[in-house]
Short mmCIF file of C-alpha atoms and ligand atoms in Angstrom, two decimals:
data_model
loop_
_atom_site.label_atom_id
_atom_site.label_comp_id
_atom_site.label_asym_id
_atom_site.label_seq_id
_atom_site.Cartn_x
_atom_site.Cartn_y
_atom_site.Cartn_z
CA UNK H 204 -32.23 2.76 -5.53
CA UNK H 205 -31.62 -0.68 -6.97
CA UNK H 206 -28.62 0.22 -9.02
CA UNK H 207 -26.72 -2.96 -9.59
CA UNK H 208 -23.06 -2.03 -9.65
CA UNK H 209 -20.22 -0.33 -7.83
CA UNK H 210 -17.24 1.15 -9.62
CA UNK H 211 -13.76 1.12 -8.08
CA UNK H 212 -11.19 3.50 -9.46
CA UNK H 213 -7.81 1.97 -8.62
CA UNK H 214 -5.20 4.60 -9.36
CA UNK H 215 -1.82 2.85 -9.05
CA UNK H 216 1.80 3.84 -9.52
CA UNK H 217 2.10 2.51 -13.05
CA UNK H 218 -1.48 2.25 -14.26
CA UNK H 219 -5.02 3.50 -13.75
CA UNK H 220 -7.70 0.82 -13.51
CA UNK H 221 -11.46 0.74 -13.21
CA UNK H 222 -13.22 -2.35 -11.91
CA UNK H 223 -16.97 -2.85 -11.81
CA UNK H 224 -18.40 -5.15 -9.14
CA UNK H 225 -21.90 -6.51 -8.78
CA UNK H 226 -23.68 -6.96 -5.47
CA UNK H 227 -22.06 -10.37 -4.93
CA UNK H 228 -18.65 -8.77 -5.51
CA UNK H 229 -18.20 -10.59 -8.80
CA UNK H 230 -16.00 -8.64 -11.16
CA UNK H 231 -18.16 -7.58 -14.10
CA UNK H 232 -15.48 -5.77 -16.06
CA UNK H 233 -12.00 -4.32 -15.77
CA UNK H 234 -10.20 -1.73 -17.81
CA UNK H 235 -6.59 -0.65 -17.33
CA UNK H 236 -4.22 1.89 -18.86
CA UNK H 237 -0.58 2.50 -18.14
CA UNK H 238 0.74 6.04 -18.03
CA UNK H 239 4.13 7.70 -18.38
CA UNK H 240 6.76 7.44 -15.67
CA UNK H 241 8.91 10.56 -15.66
CA UNK H 242 12.47 10.40 -14.33
CA UNK H 243 13.81 13.98 -14.48
CA UNK H 244 17.03 13.07 -12.61
CA UNK H 245 18.48 10.01 -10.87
CA UNK H 246 16.26 9.07 -7.93
CA UNK H 247 13.47 11.43 -9.00
CA UNK H 248 10.05 10.21 -10.12
CA UNK H 249 7.13 12.28 -11.39
CA UNK H 250 3.75 11.70 -13.03
CA UNK H 251 1.75 14.05 -15.18
CA UNK H 252 -1.39 14.67 -13.09
CA UNK H 253 -3.48 15.45 -16.17
CA UNK H 254 -2.43 12.15 -17.71
CA UNK H 255 -3.40 10.36 -14.51
CA UNK H 256 -6.84 11.96 -14.70
CA UNK H 257 -7.23 11.27 -18.44
CA UNK H 258 -6.30 7.59 -18.11
CA UNK H 259 -8.54 7.22 -15.06
CA UNK H 260 -11.66 8.66 -16.66
CA UNK H 261 -10.95 6.77 -19.89
CA UNK H 262 -10.76 3.40 -18.12
CA UNK H 263 -13.91 4.21 -16.16
CA UNK H 264 -15.80 4.72 -19.42
CA UNK H 265 -14.19 1.67 -21.03
CA UNK H 266 -15.13 -0.57 -18.11
CA UNK H 267 -18.76 0.55 -18.44
CA UNK H 268 -18.69 -0.08 -22.16
CA UNK H 269 -17.27 -3.57 -21.67
CA UNK H 270 -20.02 -4.33 -19.17
CA UNK H 271 -22.67 -2.89 -21.48
CA UNK H 272 -23.88 -0.44 -18.83
CA UNK H 273 -23.73 3.30 -18.14
CA UNK H 274 -22.94 5.63 -15.25
CA UNK H 275 -26.65 5.61 -14.44
CA UNK H 276 -26.27 1.94 -13.45
CA UNK H 277 -23.56 2.75 -10.91
CA UNK H 278 -24.68 2.98 -7.30
CA UNK H 279 -21.50 4.73 -6.22
CA UNK H 280 -17.79 5.10 -6.88
CA UNK H 281 -14.95 4.11 -4.56
CA UNK H 282 -11.45 5.50 -5.09
CA UNK H 283 -8.23 3.82 -4.03
CA UNK H 284 -4.88 5.25 -4.93
CA UNK H 285 -1.10 5.17 -4.88
CA UNK H 286 -0.34 6.85 -1.58
CA UNK H 287 1.81 9.86 -0.60
CA UNK H 288 2.14 11.16 -4.19
CA UNK H 289 1.15 14.85 -4.25
CA UNK H 290 -0.30 17.33 -6.73
CA UNK H 291 -0.54 21.11 -6.38
CA UNK H 292 -2.95 22.93 -8.67
CA UNK H 293 -4.45 26.33 -9.30
CA UNK H 294 -7.91 26.64 -7.79
CA UNK H 295 -9.24 28.77 -10.65
CA UNK H 296 -7.65 27.32 -13.76
CA UNK H 297 -7.57 23.77 -12.41
CA UNK H 298 -4.09 23.37 -13.87
CA UNK H 299 -1.35 21.64 -11.86
CA UNK H 300 1.56 23.98 -11.19
CA UNK H 301 4.01 21.08 -11.40
CA UNK H 302 4.02 17.34 -12.12
CA UNK H 303 2.82 15.07 -9.34
CA UNK H 304 5.80 14.11 -7.17
CA UNK H 305 5.63 10.37 -6.69
CA UNK H 306 6.09 8.47 -3.41
CA UNK H 307 9.23 6.84 -4.84
CA UNK H 308 10.90 10.20 -5.49
CA UNK H 309 14.00 10.78 -3.33
CA UNK H 310 14.54 14.47 -4.15
CA UNK H 311 13.87 15.57 -0.59
CA UNK H 312 16.14 12.98 1.09
CA UNK H 313 18.60 15.67 2.20
CA UNK H 314 15.87 17.75 3.75
CA UNK H 315 14.77 14.65 5.64
CA UNK H 316 18.35 14.07 6.85
CA UNK H 317 18.40 17.65 8.12
CA UNK H 318 15.11 17.22 9.97
CA UNK H 319 16.53 14.12 11.63
CA UNK H 320 19.73 15.95 12.54
CA UNK H 321 17.62 18.76 14.00
CA UNK H 322 16.03 16.21 16.35
CA UNK H 323 12.51 16.27 14.84
CA UNK H 324 12.09 12.50 14.59
CA UNK H 325 10.36 11.84 17.91
CA UNK H 326 7.98 14.78 17.60
CA UNK H 327 7.01 13.77 14.05
CA UNK H 328 6.61 10.13 14.97
CA UNK H 329 4.45 10.85 17.99
CA UNK H 330 2.12 13.07 15.97
CA UNK H 331 1.99 11.27 12.62
CA UNK H 332 3.06 7.69 13.40
CA UNK H 333 5.64 7.98 10.60
CA UNK H 334 9.41 7.89 10.37
CA UNK H 335 10.96 10.92 8.68
CA UNK H 336 11.44 9.94 5.04
CA UNK H 337 11.23 11.48 1.58
CA UNK H 338 8.55 8.84 0.86
CA UNK H 339 5.83 10.82 2.65
CA UNK H 340 4.09 13.87 1.14
CA UNK H 341 5.13 16.79 3.39
CA UNK H 342 8.63 17.42 2.05
CA UNK H 343 7.45 16.92 -1.55
CA UNK H 344 4.82 19.61 -1.06
CA UNK H 345 7.36 21.94 0.48
CA UNK H 346 9.67 21.29 -2.46
CA UNK H 347 7.01 22.40 -4.95
CA UNK H 348 6.28 25.59 -3.00
CA UNK H 349 9.99 26.36 -2.67
CA UNK H 350 11.00 25.55 -6.25
CA UNK H 351 8.16 26.37 -8.60
CA UNK H 352 8.26 30.03 -9.52
CA UNK H 353 5.48 32.01 -7.87
CA UNK H 354 4.01 28.96 -6.16
CA UNK H 355 4.61 30.04 -2.58
CA UNK H 356 3.11 33.50 -3.07
CA UNK H 357 0.04 32.00 -4.75
CA UNK H 358 -0.30 29.38 -2.03
CA UNK H 359 -0.16 32.07 0.63
CA UNK H 360 -2.81 34.12 -1.14
CA UNK H 361 -5.07 31.05 -1.09
CA UNK H 362 -5.20 30.39 -4.80
CA UNK H 363 -3.51 26.98 -4.82
CA UNK H 364 -4.89 23.63 -3.69
CA UNK H 365 -3.03 20.44 -2.98
CA UNK H 366 -3.81 16.84 -2.38
CA UNK H 367 -2.87 13.22 -2.73
CA UNK H 368 -4.11 11.45 -5.87
CA UNK H 369 -7.53 10.60 -4.41
CA UNK H 370 -8.10 14.30 -3.76
CA UNK H 371 -7.06 15.24 -7.28
CA UNK H 372 -9.38 12.65 -8.83
CA UNK H 373 -12.28 13.67 -6.58
CA UNK H 374 -11.77 17.32 -7.48
CA UNK H 375 -11.72 16.46 -11.20
CA UNK H 376 -14.74 14.14 -10.95
CA UNK H 377 -16.75 16.84 -9.18
CA UNK H 378 -15.51 19.50 -11.60
CA UNK H 379 -13.82 21.45 -8.84
CA UNK H 380 -16.68 21.31 -6.35
CA UNK H 381 -15.14 19.03 -3.72
CA UNK H 382 -11.67 19.31 -2.22
CA UNK H 383 -11.40 16.47 0.27
CA UNK H 384 -9.52 13.34 1.24
CA UNK H 385 -10.04 10.51 3.72
CA UNK H 386 -8.28 9.70 6.99
CA UNK H 387 -6.14 6.93 5.50
CA UNK H 388 -4.62 9.19 2.84
CA UNK H 389 -4.23 12.13 5.21
CA UNK H 390 -2.27 9.91 7.58
CA UNK H 391 0.44 9.40 4.92
CA UNK H 392 1.21 13.08 4.40
CA UNK H 393 3.32 13.61 7.57
CA UNK H 394 1.18 16.70 8.21
CA UNK H 395 -1.78 15.01 9.84
CA UNK H 396 -2.02 14.41 13.56
CA UNK H 397 -3.31 10.85 13.84
CA UNK H 398 -4.13 11.20 17.55
CA UNK H 399 -6.07 14.45 17.38
CA UNK H 400 -7.40 13.91 13.83
CA UNK H 401 -6.47 17.30 12.42
CA UNK H 402 -3.85 18.95 10.23
CA UNK H 403 -1.13 19.66 12.76
CA UNK H 404 -0.30 23.35 13.22
CA UNK H 405 3.26 22.72 14.38
CA UNK H 406 3.97 20.52 11.35
CA UNK H 407 2.38 22.97 8.92
CA UNK H 408 4.71 25.59 10.36
CA UNK H 409 7.75 23.32 10.21
CA UNK H 410 7.14 22.50 6.53
CA UNK H 411 5.84 25.97 5.75
CA UNK H 412 2.54 24.80 4.23
CA UNK H 413 -0.48 27.17 4.28
CA UNK H 414 -3.46 25.31 5.72
CA UNK H 415 -5.77 26.80 3.07
CA UNK H 416 -4.20 24.49 0.47
CA UNK H 417 -5.15 21.34 2.29
CA UNK H 418 -8.25 19.23 1.67
CA UNK H 419 -10.95 18.53 4.21
CA UNK H 420 -10.45 15.16 5.85
CA UNK H 421 -13.53 12.95 5.84
CA UNK H 422 -14.39 9.38 6.88
CA UNK H 423 -13.29 6.77 4.32
CA UNK H 424 -16.87 5.62 3.89
CA UNK H 425 -19.50 8.33 3.41
CA UNK H 426 -20.63 10.81 0.79
CA UNK H 427 -17.64 12.82 -0.50
CA UNK H 428 -19.69 14.42 -3.25
CA UNK H 429 -21.34 13.73 -6.57
CA UNK H 430 -19.57 13.64 -9.91
CA UNK H 431 -20.40 16.45 -12.29
CA UNK H 432 -22.83 15.57 -15.07
CA UNK H 433 -20.36 17.28 -17.41
CA UNK H 434 -17.85 14.56 -16.56
CA UNK H 435 -19.96 11.42 -16.24
CA UNK H 436 -23.21 12.34 -18.01
CA UNK H 437 -25.25 11.78 -14.86
CA UNK H 438 -24.17 12.62 -11.30
CA UNK H 439 -22.79 9.59 -9.45
CA UNK H 440 -22.04 9.52 -5.73
CA UNK H 441 -18.44 9.13 -4.65
CA UNK H 442 -18.76 7.33 -1.32
CA UNK H 443 -15.48 5.59 -0.57
CA UNK H 444 -11.81 6.61 -0.49
CA UNK H 445 -8.78 4.86 0.95
CA UNK H 446 -5.08 4.58 0.15
CA UNK H 447 -4.21 1.34 -1.64
CA UNK H 448 -2.75 -0.65 1.28
CA UNK H 449 -5.50 0.35 3.67
CA UNK H 450 -8.13 -0.41 1.02
CA UNK H 451 -6.56 -3.88 0.66
CA UNK H 452 -6.80 -4.41 4.42
CA UNK H 453 -10.48 -3.44 4.23
CA UNK H 454 -11.02 -5.58 1.11
CA UNK H 455 -9.57 -8.53 3.02
CA UNK H 456 -12.21 -7.79 5.70
CA UNK H 457 -9.56 -7.37 8.40
CA UNK H 458 -12.06 -5.29 10.34
CA UNK H 459 -11.02 -6.41 13.82
CA UNK H 460 -8.01 -5.75 15.97
CA UNK H 461 -5.37 -8.45 15.42
CA UNK H 462 -6.38 -9.21 11.83
CA UNK H 463 -3.71 -8.72 9.19
CA UNK H 464 -3.01 -8.97 5.50
CA UNK H 465 0.16 -9.48 3.52
CA UNK H 466 0.38 -8.53 -0.13
CA UNK H 467 3.08 -10.55 -1.90
CA UNK H 468 4.06 -8.41 -4.87
CA UNK H 469 7.46 -7.12 -5.94
CA UNK H 470 7.87 -6.30 -2.25
CA UNK H 471 5.57 -7.42 0.55
CA UNK H 472 3.20 -5.03 2.30
CA UNK H 473 1.96 -6.04 5.71
CA UNK H 474 -0.78 -4.28 7.65
CA UNK H 475 -2.07 -5.26 11.06
CA UNK H 476 -5.32 -3.81 12.39
CA UNK H 477 -4.57 -2.42 15.86
CA UNK H 478 -8.10 -1.27 16.64
CA UNK H 479 -8.68 2.15 18.15
CA UNK H 480 -5.09 2.67 19.31
CA UNK H 481 -2.20 3.98 17.24
CA UNK H 482 0.87 2.06 18.40
CA UNK H 483 3.69 4.53 18.05
CA UNK H 484 6.80 2.34 18.20
CA UNK H 485 10.55 2.53 17.94
CA UNK H 486 11.29 -0.41 15.74
CA UNK H 487 10.84 1.32 12.43
CA UNK H 488 7.28 0.24 11.72
CA UNK H 489 4.86 2.99 10.89
CA UNK H 490 1.50 3.58 12.53
CA UNK H 491 -1.19 4.71 10.22
CA UNK H 492 -4.91 5.27 10.03
CA UNK H 493 -6.54 2.27 8.41
CA UNK H 494 -9.89 3.98 7.84
CA UNK H 495 -12.61 6.03 9.41
CA UNK H 496 -16.10 4.59 9.29
CA UNK H 497 -19.27 4.85 11.38
CA UNK H 498 -17.92 7.72 13.44
CA UNK H 499 -14.73 6.00 14.51
CA UNK H 500 -11.18 5.65 13.35
CA UNK H 501 -9.27 2.37 13.12
CA UNK H 502 -5.47 2.26 13.20
CA UNK H 503 -2.95 -0.13 11.68
CA UNK H 504 0.71 -0.96 11.93
CA UNK H 505 2.46 -1.15 8.61
CA UNK H 506 5.70 -2.82 7.63
CA UNK H 507 7.21 -3.91 4.37
CA UNK H 508 9.71 -6.31 2.89
CA UNK H 509 11.75 -4.62 0.16
CA UNK H 510 12.51 -7.73 -1.89
CA UNK H 511 9.56 -10.13 -2.01
CA UNK H 512 8.51 -11.48 -5.42
CA UNK H 513 11.50 -9.57 -6.80
CA UNK H 514 13.80 -12.38 -5.62
CA UNK H 515 11.86 -14.69 -7.95
CA UNK H 516 12.38 -12.25 -10.81
CA UNK H 517 16.07 -12.33 -9.93
CA UNK H 518 16.11 -16.15 -10.19
CA UNK H 519 14.45 -15.82 -13.57
CA UNK H 520 16.29 -12.86 -15.08
CA UNK H 521 19.72 -12.84 -13.44
CA UNK H 522 20.34 -16.51 -12.66
CA UNK H 523 18.17 -17.94 -15.42
CA UNK H 524 17.23 -20.99 -13.30
CA UNK H 525 13.49 -20.67 -13.96
CA UNK H 526 11.69 -19.43 -17.05
CA UNK H 527 8.67 -17.89 -15.31
CA UNK H 528 7.83 -16.83 -11.75
CA UNK H 529 5.15 -19.51 -11.55
CA UNK H 530 7.78 -22.21 -12.37
CA UNK H 531 9.38 -21.54 -8.99
CA UNK H 532 6.72 -23.65 -7.27
CA UNK H 533 7.32 -26.83 -9.22
CA UNK H 534 11.11 -26.34 -9.10
CA UNK H 535 11.10 -25.82 -5.32
CA UNK H 536 8.92 -28.88 -4.80
CA UNK H 537 11.57 -31.11 -6.39
CA UNK H 538 13.44 -31.04 -3.07
CA UNK H 539 11.96 -31.74 0.36
CA UNK H 540 13.77 -28.78 1.92
CA UNK H 541 16.69 -26.48 1.23
CA UNK H 542 19.17 -28.88 2.85
CA UNK H 543 20.43 -26.12 5.11
CA UNK H 544 20.74 -23.44 2.41
CA UNK H 545 19.48 -19.93 3.24
CA UNK H 546 19.24 -17.04 0.80
CA UNK H 547 18.95 -13.56 2.32
CA UNK H 548 17.80 -11.29 -0.52
CA UNK H 549 19.15 -8.06 0.99
CA UNK H 550 19.60 -6.62 -2.51
CA UNK H 551 18.70 -3.13 -1.36
CA UNK H 552 19.63 -3.48 2.28
CA UNK H 553 17.23 -4.84 4.90
CA UNK H 554 14.16 -3.10 6.28
CA UNK H 555 12.12 -3.86 9.40
CA UNK H 556 13.16 -5.07 11.90
CA UNK H 557 16.87 -4.90 10.92
CA UNK H 558 17.14 -1.49 9.23
CA UNK H 559 20.54 -1.95 7.68
CA UNK H 560 20.78 -0.15 4.37
CA UNK H 561 24.24 -1.61 3.74
CA UNK H 562 23.28 -5.28 4.23
CA UNK H 563 24.10 -7.37 1.16
CA UNK H 564 22.41 -10.36 -0.45
CA UNK H 565 23.89 -13.54 0.99
CA UNK H 566 23.61 -17.31 0.44
CA UNK H 567 24.78 -19.58 3.25
CA UNK H 568 24.97 -23.34 3.80
CA UNK H 569 26.06 -24.41 0.32
CA UNK H 570 27.60 -27.91 0.11
CA UNK H 571 28.72 -30.17 -2.73
CA UNK H 572 25.20 -31.54 -2.94
CA UNK H 573 23.43 -28.18 -3.29
CA UNK H 574 21.52 -27.82 -6.55
CA UNK H 575 19.43 -25.14 -8.19
CA UNK H 576 16.23 -26.46 -6.65
CA UNK H 577 17.61 -25.86 -3.18
CA UNK H 578 18.45 -22.28 -4.14
CA UNK H 579 15.01 -21.71 -5.67
CA UNK H 580 13.34 -23.13 -2.59
CA UNK H 581 15.56 -20.98 -0.35
CA UNK H 582 14.50 -17.89 -2.32
CA UNK H 583 10.81 -18.68 -1.86
CA UNK H 584 11.30 -19.43 1.81
CA UNK H 585 13.15 -16.13 2.23
CA UNK H 586 9.98 -14.26 1.24
CA UNK H 587 8.19 -16.05 4.06
CA UNK H 588 10.99 -15.57 6.61
CA UNK H 589 11.17 -11.84 5.95
CA UNK H 590 7.39 -11.52 6.30
CA UNK H 591 7.63 -13.54 9.53
CA UNK H 592 10.17 -11.07 10.94
CA UNK H 593 7.92 -8.09 10.17
CA UNK H 594 4.86 -9.80 11.64
CA UNK H 595 6.76 -10.62 14.86
CA UNK H 596 7.90 -6.98 15.14
CA UNK H 597 4.28 -5.87 14.72
CA UNK H 598 3.01 -8.34 17.29
CA UNK H 599 5.59 -7.14 19.81
CA UNK H 600 4.86 -3.53 19.10
CA UNK H 601 1.10 -3.82 19.50
CA UNK H 602 1.15 -6.63 22.06
CA UNK H 603 -1.16 -8.58 19.80
CA UNK H 604 -0.90 -12.19 18.76
CA UNK H 605 -1.86 -12.79 15.18
CA UNK H 606 -4.23 -15.67 14.70
CA UNK H 607 -4.86 -15.64 10.99
CA UNK H 608 -3.18 -13.98 8.03
CA UNK H 609 -4.93 -12.98 4.81
CA UNK H 610 -2.87 -12.94 1.64
CA UNK H 611 -3.05 -11.47 -1.83
CA UNK H 612 -0.72 -10.20 -4.58
CA UNK H 613 0.94 -12.03 -7.48
CA UNK H 614 3.20 -14.35 -5.45
CA UNK H 615 0.35 -15.43 -3.14
CA UNK H 616 -0.66 -17.77 -5.97
CA UNK H 617 2.34 -19.92 -4.98
CA UNK H 618 0.99 -22.71 -2.74
CA UNK H 619 4.41 -23.84 -1.57
CA UNK H 620 5.29 -20.32 -0.43
CA UNK H 621 2.03 -19.77 1.42
CA UNK H 622 2.10 -23.23 3.06
CA UNK H 623 5.63 -22.51 4.25
CA UNK H 624 4.50 -19.14 5.55
CA UNK H 625 1.75 -20.85 7.53
CA UNK H 626 4.24 -23.43 8.83
CA UNK H 627 6.79 -21.01 10.20
CA UNK H 628 4.20 -18.56 11.50
CA UNK H 629 2.17 -21.30 13.12
CA UNK H 630 -0.93 -19.48 11.91
CA UNK H 631 -3.81 -20.14 9.55
CA UNK H 632 -3.59 -18.32 6.23
CA UNK H 633 -6.55 -17.46 4.02
CA UNK H 634 -6.30 -16.78 0.34
CA UNK H 635 -9.54 -15.15 -0.82
CA UNK H 636 -11.39 -15.96 -4.03
CA UNK H 637 -11.24 -12.35 -5.15
CA UNK H 638 -7.57 -11.36 -5.07
CA UNK H 639 -8.40 -7.79 -6.13
CA UNK H 640 -8.41 -6.78 -2.47
CA UNK H 641 -7.53 -3.15 -3.12
CA UNK H 642 -10.34 -2.44 -5.55
CA UNK H 643 -12.72 -4.55 -3.49
CA UNK H 644 -11.90 -2.51 -0.38
CA UNK H 645 -12.78 0.73 -2.16
CA UNK H 646 -16.02 -0.85 -3.42
CA UNK H 647 -16.93 -2.00 0.10
CA UNK H 648 -16.27 1.47 1.54
CA UNK H 649 -18.51 3.08 -1.09
CA UNK H 650 -21.25 0.47 -0.95
CA UNK H 651 -21.44 0.49 2.84
CA UNK H 652 -22.16 4.21 2.77
CA UNK H 653 -25.06 3.87 0.36
CA UNK H 654 -26.57 0.66 1.73
CA UNK H 655 -25.51 -1.28 -1.39
CA UNK H 656 -23.74 -3.55 1.08
CA UNK H 657 -25.69 -4.12 4.27
CA UNK H 658 -23.01 -4.09 6.95
CA UNK H 659 -19.39 -4.90 7.69
CA UNK H 660 -20.63 -8.05 9.44
CA UNK H 661 -22.48 -9.24 6.37
CA UNK H 662 -19.48 -8.48 4.15
CA UNK H 663 -17.25 -10.50 6.45
CA UNK H 664 -19.73 -13.36 6.63
CA UNK H 665 -19.92 -13.50 2.84
CA UNK H 666 -16.18 -13.39 2.22
CA UNK H 667 -15.22 -16.27 0.01
CA UNK H 668 -11.95 -18.07 0.71
CA UNK H 669 -10.41 -20.00 -2.17
CA UNK H 670 -7.82 -21.80 -0.06
CA UNK H 671 -7.05 -22.09 3.61
CA UNK H 672 -3.56 -23.10 4.71
CA UNK H 673 -3.01 -24.58 8.18
CA UNK H 674 0.38 -25.19 9.81
CA UNK H 675 1.70 -28.66 8.99
CA UNK H 676 5.19 -28.40 10.44
CA UNK H 677 6.07 -29.17 14.06
CA UNK H 678 6.97 -26.09 16.10
CA UNK H 679 10.37 -27.59 16.82
CA UNK H 680 11.28 -27.90 13.14
CA UNK H 681 9.89 -24.44 12.39
CA UNK H 682 11.96 -22.93 15.21
CA UNK H 683 15.09 -24.69 13.98
CA UNK H 684 14.58 -23.29 10.53
CA UNK H 685 13.98 -19.80 11.91
CA UNK H 686 17.13 -20.12 13.95
CA UNK H 687 19.07 -20.92 10.77
CA UNK H 688 17.45 -17.96 9.01
CA UNK H 689 18.41 -15.52 11.75
CA UNK H 690 22.01 -16.76 11.67
CA UNK H 691 22.05 -16.21 7.91
CA UNK H 692 20.63 -12.68 8.36
CA UNK H 693 23.46 -11.94 10.79
CA UNK H 694 25.94 -12.86 8.07
CA UNK H 695 24.18 -10.51 5.63
CA UNK H 696 24.25 -7.49 7.96
CA UNK H 697 26.94 -4.88 7.41
CA UNK H 698 29.87 -4.43 9.81
CA UNK H 699 28.44 -1.12 11.02
CA UNK H 700 25.35 -2.92 12.30
P1 ADP V 150 3.33 -5.70 -8.14
O1 ADP V 150 1.92 -5.26 -7.89
O2 ADP V 150 4.32 -5.33 -7.10
O3 ADP V 150 3.81 -5.43 -9.54
P2 ADP V 150 2.22 -8.39 -8.38
O4 ADP V 150 1.21 -8.52 -7.30
O5 ADP V 150 1.76 -8.28 -9.79
O6 ADP V 150 3.30 -7.30 -8.02
O7 ADP V 150 3.17 -9.70 -8.26
C1 ADP V 150 4.30 -9.84 -9.09
C2 ADP V 150 5.47 -10.39 -8.29
O8 ADP V 150 5.14 -11.68 -7.79
C3 ADP V 150 6.72 -10.55 -9.13
O9 ADP V 150 7.83 -10.13 -8.39
C4 ADP V 150 6.81 -12.06 -9.40
O10 ADP V 150 8.17 -12.49 -9.42
C5 ADP V 150 6.08 -12.67 -8.24
N1 ADP V 150 5.29 -13.84 -8.61
C6 ADP V 150 4.24 -13.91 -9.46
N2 ADP V 150 3.75 -15.15 -9.52
C7 ADP V 150 4.50 -15.92 -8.68
C8 ADP V 150 4.49 -17.28 -8.30
N3 ADP V 150 3.58 -18.14 -8.76
N4 ADP V 150 5.41 -17.69 -7.41
C9 ADP V 150 6.31 -16.83 -6.88
N5 ADP V 150 6.37 -15.53 -7.21
C10 ADP V 150 5.48 -15.08 -8.11
#
């Protein structure tokens, strides 16, 4: 009772972080450590699971030290994690049998092509909400069992365990007592049936994965277990788990159907709460479980923009027209508009809703009067146009009309970008005071389970918005601009499209 703090463990792709929040969700302290990225071959990415654990527990202790408190002051721990990355370890020794295979790793792309050629796409989509891709955990897990000597035999005899990073951390925190995950992480494995809420027998057979390896799937908010006193000195409850994007949706308090968030980072990650229905669709968006709480499961549609803030890095590093990402705002504001210039940053093809991996970056509408400010502004606007396209695809898919958008991520600090986003969307945009949505989401999930936070309603009522953007542009002008954007996209698409 009366413990004053919640600890979020935010295990990301490049670093492990621990953030301590007080009851008013003020950040009391943060500690962060990067860890090694392993690239064994082109397109392959691995992490050392022991290093992930070591950095995570180290930052947890450092964050406490910085705050001048101990584990006995922590009400509960929430975990949020890089998704899809998998670890397989020996139940008895606790040692991983191979490095963690990271979500970015493409080593199973050929296997995925084969599954598509074999006509598995519709079956997999209808059960898991996902498109067949090396990104998701199932083929990575199969790869470990097929390629690590002795692994399959051990897995079949029941002596190996597997899990996404949340599961690995939970198992380590509880000193091997708890082997579990939450609905949101399970839904990214391509083995979990998001309609029936169980590991899917047909998929386990298809990927040849023994069910005994898999963690129990629990609600995202609730008691997962207590940490071992050997690890944290005193036992601490672990009461919240969610994958990073879903945790961000929760942290943004998008609790109701039709509420959405967009994270403007290197790429943009959009999630739309679709309530109690998974909208399995054919336009390349994935359906996923947002979270399970209070005996029910909430679903989301997810879409992403490959090149978001990265186009600003490109302006800085390749073109040299700005010296920092933040400079893009002042530079873009030197012109009233792009004067008809559009930049389509299809540097790595185009994702939803175009799905053209051969599309190329394109600039259209250049005249004698075009200057660098027009180009910079066009780059910023492109981030908003691409997000618009994904949001429209989501709205169509779920038959939902978005009223408000909640934003976070590094590039959401750019007022010009977010105002333009509001203008073309014709929707209100909220930028919260606490932009650590991911860690906050994990803290909320944990604190709701223990009573540290009273209710989802009270959390929502107390959410603090730092800036609210309302549409300022007439619909006619916005539609003209969108028309120009879509013409420019057509020029960027490959001939095959
Ligand atoms: P990630 O988590 O993907 O590393 P961050 O959330 O840290 O990304 O955001 C960094 C990205 O945002 C970079 O691509 C950078 O170019 C862009 N960015 C950061 N600040 C601004 C800004 N003020 N205006 C536009 N883009 C920005």
